[in-house]
């Protein structure tokens, strides 16, 4: 009987250790999953913005990194031409998209820094944006910043 109680106590101690270890492993995995999810959603948002700019019929950029950006895109190759308006506010760290009619939708939260540069060329009809570059720093839950960057040339559609 004493041997059985000793064995039961050892098994309980081992099971408790396994439970604690599993809980710690789960927290580590969950933390990694959150970082990956932030990285994937931020990369998709940046890719979508750059793709919208790449195929724009008209593109205008206003603002700066200190006060916020407004990127207005006239979409091309659409039966019902759309205007997309991306706005970023450094105080709220939120990137939003709107069509100018409905209320804006949130594209990405935690966008701590947004640097944007353009290359302007003159194609005879006046200056147009030929290239756009975005440098982002996305805030993760652990307080770290995820740097992302992307560049695209704007295709001239006639």
Short mmCIF file of N, CA and C in Angstrom, two decimals:
data_model
loop_
_atom_site.label_atom_id
_atom_site.label_comp_id
_atom_site.label_asym_id
_atom_site.label_seq_id
_atom_site.Cartn_x
_atom_site.Cartn_y
_atom_site.Cartn_z
N UNK A 1 0.81 -1.19 0.00
CA UNK A 1 0.00 0.00 0.00
C UNK A 1 0.87 1.27 0.00
N UNK A 2 1.94 1.26 0.77
CA UNK A 2 2.84 2.40 0.83
C UNK A 2 3.51 2.59 -0.53
N UNK A 3 3.89 1.49 -1.15
CA UNK A 3 4.53 1.57 -2.46
C UNK A 3 3.58 2.18 -3.49
N UNK A 4 2.34 1.80 -3.42
CA UNK A 4 1.34 2.33 -4.33
C UNK A 4 1.16 3.84 -4.14
N UNK A 5 1.18 4.30 -2.91
CA UNK A 5 1.05 5.73 -2.64
C UNK A 5 2.28 6.49 -3.12
N UNK A 6 3.46 5.90 -2.99
CA UNK A 6 4.69 6.55 -3.46
C UNK A 6 4.65 6.67 -4.99
N UNK A 7 4.25 5.59 -5.65
CA UNK A 7 4.15 5.60 -7.10
C UNK A 7 3.11 6.63 -7.56
N UNK A 8 1.98 6.69 -6.89
CA UNK A 8 0.93 7.65 -7.24
C UNK A 8 1.43 9.08 -7.06
N UNK A 9 2.18 9.33 -6.00
CA UNK A 9 2.73 10.67 -5.76
C UNK A 9 3.73 11.05 -6.86
N UNK A 10 4.57 10.10 -7.27
CA UNK A 10 5.53 10.37 -8.34
C UNK A 10 4.82 10.64 -9.67
N UNK A 11 3.81 9.84 -9.95
CA UNK A 11 3.05 10.04 -11.19
C UNK A 11 2.37 11.40 -11.18
N UNK A 12 1.81 11.79 -10.06
CA UNK A 12 1.15 13.10 -9.97
C UNK A 12 2.16 14.23 -10.16
N UNK A 13 3.35 14.08 -9.59
CA UNK A 13 4.39 15.11 -9.76
C UNK A 13 4.81 15.20 -11.22
N UNK A 14 4.98 14.05 -11.87
CA UNK A 14 5.36 14.05 -13.28
C UNK A 14 4.26 14.64 -14.16
N UNK A 15 3.02 14.31 -13.86
CA UNK A 15 1.90 14.85 -14.63
C UNK A 15 1.78 16.36 -14.46
N UNK A 16 2.02 16.85 -13.24
CA UNK A 16 1.99 18.29 -13.01
C UNK A 16 3.10 18.97 -13.80
N UNK A 17 4.29 18.38 -13.80
CA UNK A 17 5.41 18.93 -14.58
C UNK A 17 5.09 18.96 -16.07
N UNK A 18 4.48 17.89 -16.56
CA UNK A 18 4.11 17.84 -17.97
C UNK A 18 3.06 18.90 -18.29
N UNK A 19 2.12 19.11 -17.38
CA UNK A 19 1.08 20.11 -17.59
C UNK A 19 1.68 21.51 -17.64
N UNK A 20 2.59 21.82 -16.72
CA UNK A 20 3.23 23.13 -16.70
C UNK A 20 4.06 23.33 -17.97
N UNK A 21 4.82 22.33 -18.36
CA UNK A 21 5.64 22.42 -19.57
C UNK A 21 4.78 22.62 -20.81
N UNK A 22 3.67 21.91 -20.88
CA UNK A 22 2.76 22.05 -22.01
C UNK A 22 2.17 23.46 -22.05
N UNK A 23 1.80 24.00 -20.89
CA UNK A 23 1.27 25.36 -20.84
C UNK A 23 2.28 26.38 -21.30
N UNK A 24 3.55 26.22 -20.88
CA UNK A 24 4.59 27.15 -21.32
C UNK A 24 4.83 27.02 -22.81
N UNK A 25 4.84 25.81 -23.32
CA UNK A 25 5.03 25.59 -24.76
C UNK A 25 3.89 26.22 -25.55
N UNK A 26 2.68 26.10 -25.03
CA UNK A 26 1.53 26.70 -25.70
C UNK A 26 1.66 28.22 -25.75
N UNK A 27 2.13 28.84 -24.66
CA UNK A 27 2.29 30.29 -24.65
C UNK A 27 3.35 30.73 -25.65
N UNK A 28 4.45 29.98 -25.74
CA UNK A 28 5.50 30.31 -26.70
C UNK A 28 4.98 30.18 -28.13
N UNK A 29 4.25 29.10 -28.40
CA UNK A 29 3.69 28.89 -29.74
C UNK A 29 2.67 29.97 -30.08
N UNK A 30 1.83 30.33 -29.10
CA UNK A 30 0.82 31.36 -29.34
C UNK A 30 1.47 32.70 -29.63
N UNK A 31 2.54 33.03 -28.91
CA UNK A 31 3.26 34.27 -29.14
C UNK A 31 3.85 34.30 -30.55
N UNK A 32 4.42 33.18 -30.97
CA UNK A 32 4.95 33.09 -32.33
C UNK A 32 3.87 33.21 -33.37
N UNK A 33 2.72 32.58 -33.13
CA UNK A 33 1.59 32.68 -34.06
C UNK A 33 1.12 34.12 -34.21
N UNK A 34 1.07 34.86 -33.10
CA UNK A 34 0.63 36.26 -33.16
C UNK A 34 1.60 37.09 -33.99
N UNK A 35 2.91 36.86 -33.80
CA UNK A 35 3.91 37.60 -34.58
C UNK A 35 3.78 37.28 -36.07
N UNK A 36 3.58 36.01 -36.38
CA UNK A 36 3.44 35.61 -37.77
C UNK A 36 2.18 36.21 -38.37
N UNK A 37 1.08 36.21 -37.61
CA UNK A 37 -0.18 36.76 -38.10
C UNK A 37 -0.06 38.26 -38.38
N UNK A 38 0.60 38.99 -37.49
CA UNK A 38 0.81 40.43 -37.71
C UNK A 38 1.66 40.63 -38.96
N UNK A 39 2.70 39.83 -39.10
CA UNK A 39 3.58 39.94 -40.26
C UNK A 39 2.84 39.66 -41.56
N UNK A 40 2.02 38.62 -41.58
CA UNK A 40 1.29 38.26 -42.80
C UNK A 40 0.26 39.33 -43.15
N UNK A 41 -0.51 39.79 -42.18
CA UNK A 41 -1.55 40.79 -42.49
C UNK A 41 -0.92 42.12 -42.91
N UNK A 42 0.20 42.50 -42.29
CA UNK A 42 0.86 43.74 -42.68
C UNK A 42 1.44 43.62 -44.09
N UNK A 43 2.05 42.50 -44.41
CA UNK A 43 2.61 42.30 -45.75
C UNK A 43 1.50 42.31 -46.80
N UNK A 44 0.38 41.68 -46.50
CA UNK A 44 -0.75 41.67 -47.45
C UNK A 44 -1.29 43.09 -47.67
N UNK A 45 -1.38 43.87 -46.59
CA UNK A 45 -1.87 45.24 -46.72
C UNK A 45 -0.92 46.08 -47.57
N UNK A 46 0.38 45.93 -47.34
CA UNK A 46 1.36 46.67 -48.13
C UNK A 46 1.30 46.24 -49.60
N UNK A 47 1.22 44.94 -49.84
CA UNK A 47 1.13 44.45 -51.22
C UNK A 47 -0.13 44.97 -51.92
N UNK A 48 -1.25 45.01 -51.20
CA UNK A 48 -2.51 45.50 -51.78
C UNK A 48 -2.39 46.98 -52.14
N UNK A 49 -1.82 47.78 -51.23
CA UNK A 49 -1.63 49.21 -51.50
C UNK A 49 -0.75 49.41 -52.72
N UNK A 50 0.36 48.69 -52.78
CA UNK A 50 1.27 48.84 -53.92
C UNK A 50 0.63 48.37 -55.22
N UNK A 51 -0.16 47.31 -55.17
CA UNK A 51 -0.83 46.83 -56.37
C UNK A 51 -1.87 47.85 -56.85
N UNK A 52 -2.62 48.43 -55.92
CA UNK A 52 -3.58 49.47 -56.29
C UNK A 52 -2.86 50.65 -56.94
N UNK A 53 -1.69 51.03 -56.40
CA UNK A 53 -0.92 52.13 -56.99
C UNK A 53 -0.38 51.75 -58.36
N UNK A 54 0.11 50.53 -58.50
CA UNK A 54 0.73 50.08 -59.75
C UNK A 54 -0.23 50.20 -60.94
N UNK A 55 -1.48 49.85 -60.72
CA UNK A 55 -2.45 49.83 -61.82
C UNK A 55 -3.37 51.05 -61.82
N UNK A 56 -2.96 52.12 -61.18
CA UNK A 56 -3.81 53.32 -61.09
C UNK A 56 -3.81 54.09 -62.40
N UNK A 57 -4.97 54.64 -62.74
CA UNK A 57 -5.06 55.55 -63.88
C UNK A 57 -4.56 56.93 -63.47
N UNK A 58 -4.78 57.30 -62.23
CA UNK A 58 -4.29 58.56 -61.67
C UNK A 58 -3.97 58.32 -60.21
N UNK A 59 -2.91 58.96 -59.76
CA UNK A 59 -2.43 58.75 -58.39
C UNK A 59 -1.96 60.08 -57.83
N UNK A 60 -2.40 60.39 -56.60
CA UNK A 60 -1.91 61.59 -55.93
C UNK A 60 -1.59 61.26 -54.49
N UNK A 61 -0.55 61.91 -53.98
CA UNK A 61 -0.09 61.69 -52.62
C UNK A 61 -0.02 63.04 -51.92
N UNK A 62 -0.56 63.11 -50.71
CA UNK A 62 -0.51 64.35 -49.93
C UNK A 62 -0.13 64.00 -48.50
N UNK A 63 0.62 64.90 -47.87
CA UNK A 63 0.96 64.72 -46.47
C UNK A 63 2.43 64.43 -46.27
N UNK A 64 2.75 64.04 -45.04
CA UNK A 64 4.11 63.65 -44.69
C UNK A 64 4.06 62.68 -43.52
N UNK A 65 5.24 62.17 -43.13
CA UNK A 65 5.30 61.16 -42.08
C UNK A 65 4.89 61.72 -40.72
N UNK A 66 5.04 63.02 -40.51
CA UNK A 66 4.71 63.61 -39.21
C UNK A 66 3.22 63.88 -39.05
N UNK A 67 2.54 64.26 -40.14
CA UNK A 67 1.12 64.62 -40.02
C UNK A 67 0.18 63.58 -40.60
N UNK A 68 0.70 62.63 -41.36
CA UNK A 68 -0.13 61.59 -41.94
C UNK A 68 -0.15 61.67 -43.45
N UNK A 69 -0.57 60.59 -44.07
CA UNK A 69 -0.59 60.49 -45.53
C UNK A 69 -2.01 60.31 -46.04
N UNK A 70 -2.26 60.83 -47.22
CA UNK A 70 -3.48 60.55 -47.97
C UNK A 70 -3.05 60.18 -49.38
N UNK A 71 -3.40 58.97 -49.79
CA UNK A 71 -3.07 58.48 -51.13
C UNK A 71 -4.39 58.28 -51.86
N UNK A 72 -4.59 59.02 -52.94
CA UNK A 72 -5.82 58.92 -53.72
C UNK A 72 -5.51 58.21 -55.03
N UNK A 73 -6.25 57.15 -55.29
CA UNK A 73 -6.01 56.29 -56.45
C UNK A 73 -7.28 56.22 -57.28
N UNK A 74 -7.18 56.56 -58.55
CA UNK A 74 -8.28 56.33 -59.49
C UNK A 74 -8.00 55.00 -60.17
N UNK A 75 -8.83 54.02 -59.89
CA UNK A 75 -8.62 52.67 -60.42
C UNK A 75 -8.90 52.64 -61.91
N UNK A 76 -8.22 51.73 -62.58
CA UNK A 76 -8.37 51.59 -64.03
C UNK A 76 -8.87 50.19 -64.34
N UNK A 77 -9.29 49.99 -65.59
CA UNK A 77 -9.76 48.68 -66.06
C UNK A 77 -10.95 48.19 -65.25
N UNK A 78 -11.88 49.07 -65.03
CA UNK A 78 -13.07 48.71 -64.29
C UNK A 78 -14.29 49.24 -65.04
N UNK A 79 -15.35 48.46 -65.06
CA UNK A 79 -16.57 48.94 -65.71
C UNK A 79 -17.16 50.12 -64.95
N UNK A 80 -16.99 50.11 -63.65
CA UNK A 80 -17.44 51.20 -62.80
C UNK A 80 -16.20 51.77 -62.11
N UNK A 81 -15.56 52.79 -62.71
CA UNK A 81 -14.30 53.29 -62.15
C UNK A 81 -14.44 53.70 -60.69
N UNK A 82 -13.49 53.27 -59.92
CA UNK A 82 -13.51 53.53 -58.48
C UNK A 82 -12.40 54.49 -58.11
N UNK A 83 -12.63 55.21 -57.04
CA UNK A 83 -11.59 56.01 -56.41
C UNK A 83 -11.34 55.40 -55.04
N UNK A 84 -10.10 55.07 -54.78
CA UNK A 84 -9.71 54.53 -53.48
C UNK A 84 -8.90 55.59 -52.76
N UNK A 85 -9.19 55.78 -51.49
CA UNK A 85 -8.48 56.77 -50.69
C UNK A 85 -7.91 56.06 -49.47
N UNK A 86 -6.58 55.94 -49.44
CA UNK A 86 -5.89 55.39 -48.28
C UNK A 86 -5.47 56.56 -47.40
N UNK A 87 -5.75 56.48 -46.10
CA UNK A 87 -5.32 57.52 -45.16
C UNK A 87 -4.61 56.86 -43.99
N UNK A 88 -3.56 57.52 -43.52
CA UNK A 88 -2.83 57.05 -42.34
C UNK A 88 -2.64 58.23 -41.41
N UNK A 89 -2.96 58.02 -40.14
CA UNK A 89 -2.83 59.04 -39.10
C UNK A 89 -1.80 58.56 -38.09
N UNK A 90 -0.71 59.32 -37.87
CA UNK A 90 0.32 58.86 -36.94
C UNK A 90 -0.13 58.82 -35.47
N UNK A 91 -1.17 59.58 -35.11
CA UNK A 91 -1.65 59.54 -33.73
C UNK A 91 -2.39 58.24 -33.43
N UNK A 92 -3.20 57.79 -34.35
CA UNK A 92 -3.97 56.55 -34.13
C UNK A 92 -3.23 55.31 -34.62
N UNK A 93 -2.21 55.50 -35.46
CA UNK A 93 -1.43 54.41 -36.05
C UNK A 93 -2.32 53.44 -36.83
N UNK A 94 -3.31 53.98 -37.53
CA UNK A 94 -4.26 53.15 -38.28
C UNK A 94 -4.24 53.56 -39.75
N UNK A 95 -4.15 52.56 -40.62
CA UNK A 95 -4.28 52.78 -42.06
C UNK A 95 -5.70 52.41 -42.45
N UNK A 96 -6.37 53.34 -43.13
CA UNK A 96 -7.77 53.13 -43.52
C UNK A 96 -7.91 53.28 -45.03
N UNK A 97 -8.98 52.68 -45.55
CA UNK A 97 -9.30 52.80 -46.97
C UNK A 97 -10.77 53.20 -47.09
N UNK A 98 -11.03 54.04 -48.09
CA UNK A 98 -12.39 54.51 -48.33
C UNK A 98 -12.57 54.71 -49.83
N UNK A 99 -13.82 54.71 -50.25
CA UNK A 99 -14.11 55.03 -51.65
C UNK A 99 -14.62 56.47 -51.77
N UNK A 100 -14.59 57.21 -50.69
CA UNK A 100 -15.05 58.59 -50.70
C UNK A 100 -16.53 58.75 -50.45
N UNK A 101 -17.27 57.64 -50.45
CA UNK A 101 -18.72 57.68 -50.25
C UNK A 101 -19.08 57.04 -48.92
N UNK A 102 -18.67 55.81 -48.75
CA UNK A 102 -18.97 55.08 -47.51
C UNK A 102 -17.92 55.40 -46.45
N UNK A 103 -18.21 55.00 -45.22
CA UNK A 103 -17.26 55.24 -44.14
C UNK A 103 -16.02 54.38 -44.35
N UNK A 104 -14.85 54.86 -43.92
CA UNK A 104 -13.61 54.12 -44.17
C UNK A 104 -13.53 52.81 -43.39
N UNK A 105 -12.85 51.85 -43.99
CA UNK A 105 -12.58 50.56 -43.35
C UNK A 105 -11.13 50.54 -42.89
N UNK A 106 -10.88 49.85 -41.79
CA UNK A 106 -9.53 49.72 -41.27
C UNK A 106 -8.79 48.64 -42.05
N UNK A 107 -7.63 49.01 -42.59
CA UNK A 107 -6.78 48.07 -43.31
C UNK A 107 -5.77 47.45 -42.36
N UNK A 108 -5.14 48.29 -41.53
CA UNK A 108 -4.07 47.81 -40.66
C UNK A 108 -3.99 48.71 -39.43
N UNK A 109 -3.92 48.09 -38.26
CA UNK A 109 -3.71 48.82 -37.01
C UNK A 109 -2.28 48.61 -36.55
N UNK A 110 -1.77 49.56 -35.78
CA UNK A 110 -0.42 49.45 -35.24
C UNK A 110 0.66 49.85 -36.22
N UNK A 111 0.31 50.65 -37.22
CA UNK A 111 1.29 51.13 -38.18
C UNK A 111 2.00 52.34 -37.57
N UNK A 112 3.08 52.07 -36.85
CA UNK A 112 3.74 53.09 -36.04
C UNK A 112 4.46 54.14 -36.87
N UNK A 113 5.05 53.74 -37.98
CA UNK A 113 5.77 54.69 -38.84
C UNK A 113 5.46 54.36 -40.29
N UNK A 114 5.27 55.41 -41.08
CA UNK A 114 4.93 55.25 -42.49
C UNK A 114 5.69 56.32 -43.26
N UNK A 115 6.78 55.91 -43.89
CA UNK A 115 7.55 56.81 -44.74
C UNK A 115 7.20 56.49 -46.18
N UNK A 116 6.98 57.52 -46.97
CA UNK A 116 6.56 57.34 -48.35
C UNK A 116 7.39 58.27 -49.22
N UNK A 117 7.88 57.75 -50.32
CA UNK A 117 8.61 58.59 -51.27
C UNK A 117 8.11 58.27 -52.68
N UNK A 118 8.17 59.27 -53.54
CA UNK A 118 7.71 59.10 -54.92
C UNK A 118 8.78 59.62 -55.88
N UNK A 119 8.73 59.10 -57.07
CA UNK A 119 9.55 59.60 -58.17
C UNK A 119 8.59 60.20 -59.18
N UNK A 120 8.76 61.48 -59.46
CA UNK A 120 7.86 62.19 -60.38
C UNK A 120 8.59 62.39 -61.70
N UNK A 121 7.89 62.04 -62.80
CA UNK A 121 8.43 62.22 -64.14
C UNK A 121 7.44 63.01 -64.98
N UNK A 122 7.96 63.65 -66.02
CA UNK A 122 7.11 64.41 -66.93
C UNK A 122 7.00 63.64 -68.24
N UNK A 123 5.79 63.20 -68.56
CA UNK A 123 5.55 62.42 -69.77
C UNK A 123 4.92 63.28 -70.87
N UNK A 124 5.12 64.57 -70.83
CA UNK A 124 4.57 65.46 -71.86
C UNK A 124 3.26 66.10 -71.46
N UNK A 125 2.43 65.40 -70.72
CA UNK A 125 1.14 65.94 -70.29
C UNK A 125 1.21 66.52 -68.89
N UNK A 126 2.41 66.69 -68.39
CA UNK A 126 2.58 67.21 -67.04
C UNK A 126 3.21 66.16 -66.15
N UNK A 127 3.62 66.56 -64.97
CA UNK A 127 4.29 65.61 -64.08
C UNK A 127 3.33 64.56 -63.52
N UNK A 128 3.80 63.32 -63.49
CA UNK A 128 3.02 62.22 -62.92
C UNK A 128 3.93 61.40 -62.02
N UNK A 129 3.33 60.71 -61.08
CA UNK A 129 4.09 59.84 -60.19
C UNK A 129 4.43 58.57 -60.97
N UNK A 130 5.72 58.29 -61.10
CA UNK A 130 6.17 57.12 -61.85
C UNK A 130 6.53 55.95 -60.94
N UNK A 131 6.91 56.25 -59.70
CA UNK A 131 7.28 55.20 -58.76
C UNK A 131 6.88 55.62 -57.36
N UNK A 132 6.48 54.66 -56.55
CA UNK A 132 6.12 54.94 -55.16
C UNK A 132 6.82 53.91 -54.27
N UNK A 133 7.33 54.36 -53.14
CA UNK A 133 8.02 53.49 -52.19
C UNK A 133 7.43 53.73 -50.81
N UNK A 134 7.13 52.63 -50.11
CA UNK A 134 6.59 52.70 -48.75
C UNK A 134 7.52 51.97 -47.79
N UNK A 135 7.83 52.61 -46.68
CA UNK A 135 8.59 51.98 -45.60
C UNK A 135 7.72 52.03 -44.35
N UNK A 136 7.39 50.86 -43.83
CA UNK A 136 6.51 50.76 -42.67
C UNK A 136 7.24 50.19 -41.48
N UNK A 137 6.79 50.58 -40.31
CA UNK A 137 7.15 49.93 -39.05
C UNK A 137 5.84 49.58 -38.36
N UNK A 138 5.58 48.28 -38.26
CA UNK A 138 4.32 47.79 -37.70
C UNK A 138 4.56 47.33 -36.27
N UNK A 139 3.73 47.82 -35.36
CA UNK A 139 3.86 47.49 -33.95
C UNK A 139 3.28 46.10 -33.68
N UNK A 140 4.07 45.26 -33.00
CA UNK A 140 3.61 43.93 -32.60
C UNK A 140 3.20 43.97 -31.14
N UNK A 141 2.49 42.93 -30.69
CA UNK A 141 1.97 42.91 -29.33
C UNK A 141 3.08 42.92 -28.28
N UNK A 142 4.24 42.40 -28.61
CA UNK A 142 5.34 42.36 -27.65
C UNK A 142 6.08 43.69 -27.57
N UNK A 143 5.62 44.69 -28.33
CA UNK A 143 6.24 46.00 -28.31
C UNK A 143 7.34 46.15 -29.34
N UNK A 144 7.65 45.10 -30.07
CA UNK A 144 8.67 45.17 -31.10
C UNK A 144 8.07 45.77 -32.36
N UNK A 145 8.94 46.34 -33.20
CA UNK A 145 8.50 46.89 -34.47
C UNK A 145 8.95 45.98 -35.60
N UNK A 146 8.04 45.70 -36.51
CA UNK A 146 8.32 44.87 -37.68
C UNK A 146 8.54 45.80 -38.87
N UNK A 147 9.76 45.85 -39.42
CA UNK A 147 9.99 46.71 -40.58
C UNK A 147 9.54 46.03 -41.87
N UNK A 148 8.84 46.77 -42.71
CA UNK A 148 8.40 46.30 -44.03
C UNK A 148 8.65 47.41 -45.04
N UNK A 149 8.98 47.04 -46.25
CA UNK A 149 9.18 48.03 -47.29
C UNK A 149 8.75 47.44 -48.62
N UNK A 150 8.35 48.32 -49.51
CA UNK A 150 7.96 47.89 -50.85
C UNK A 150 8.00 49.06 -51.81
N UNK A 151 8.28 48.74 -53.06
CA UNK A 151 8.36 49.75 -54.12
C UNK A 151 7.67 49.21 -55.35
N UNK A 152 7.01 50.08 -56.09
CA UNK A 152 6.43 49.68 -57.37
C UNK A 152 6.50 50.85 -58.35
N UNK A 153 6.66 50.49 -59.61
CA UNK A 153 6.54 51.47 -60.68
C UNK A 153 5.09 51.57 -61.06
N UNK A 154 4.65 52.74 -61.42
CA UNK A 154 3.27 52.96 -61.81
C UNK A 154 3.17 52.73 -63.32
N UNK A 155 2.30 51.83 -63.71
CA UNK A 155 2.12 51.55 -65.14
C UNK A 155 1.28 52.65 -65.75
N UNK A 156 1.73 53.15 -66.87
CA UNK A 156 1.00 54.21 -67.56
C UNK A 156 -0.03 53.53 -68.45
N UNK A 157 -1.30 53.78 -68.17
CA UNK A 157 -2.39 53.20 -68.94
C UNK A 157 -3.01 54.28 -69.80
N UNK A 158 -3.17 53.98 -71.07
CA UNK A 158 -3.77 54.98 -71.97
C UNK A 158 -5.16 54.58 -72.38
#
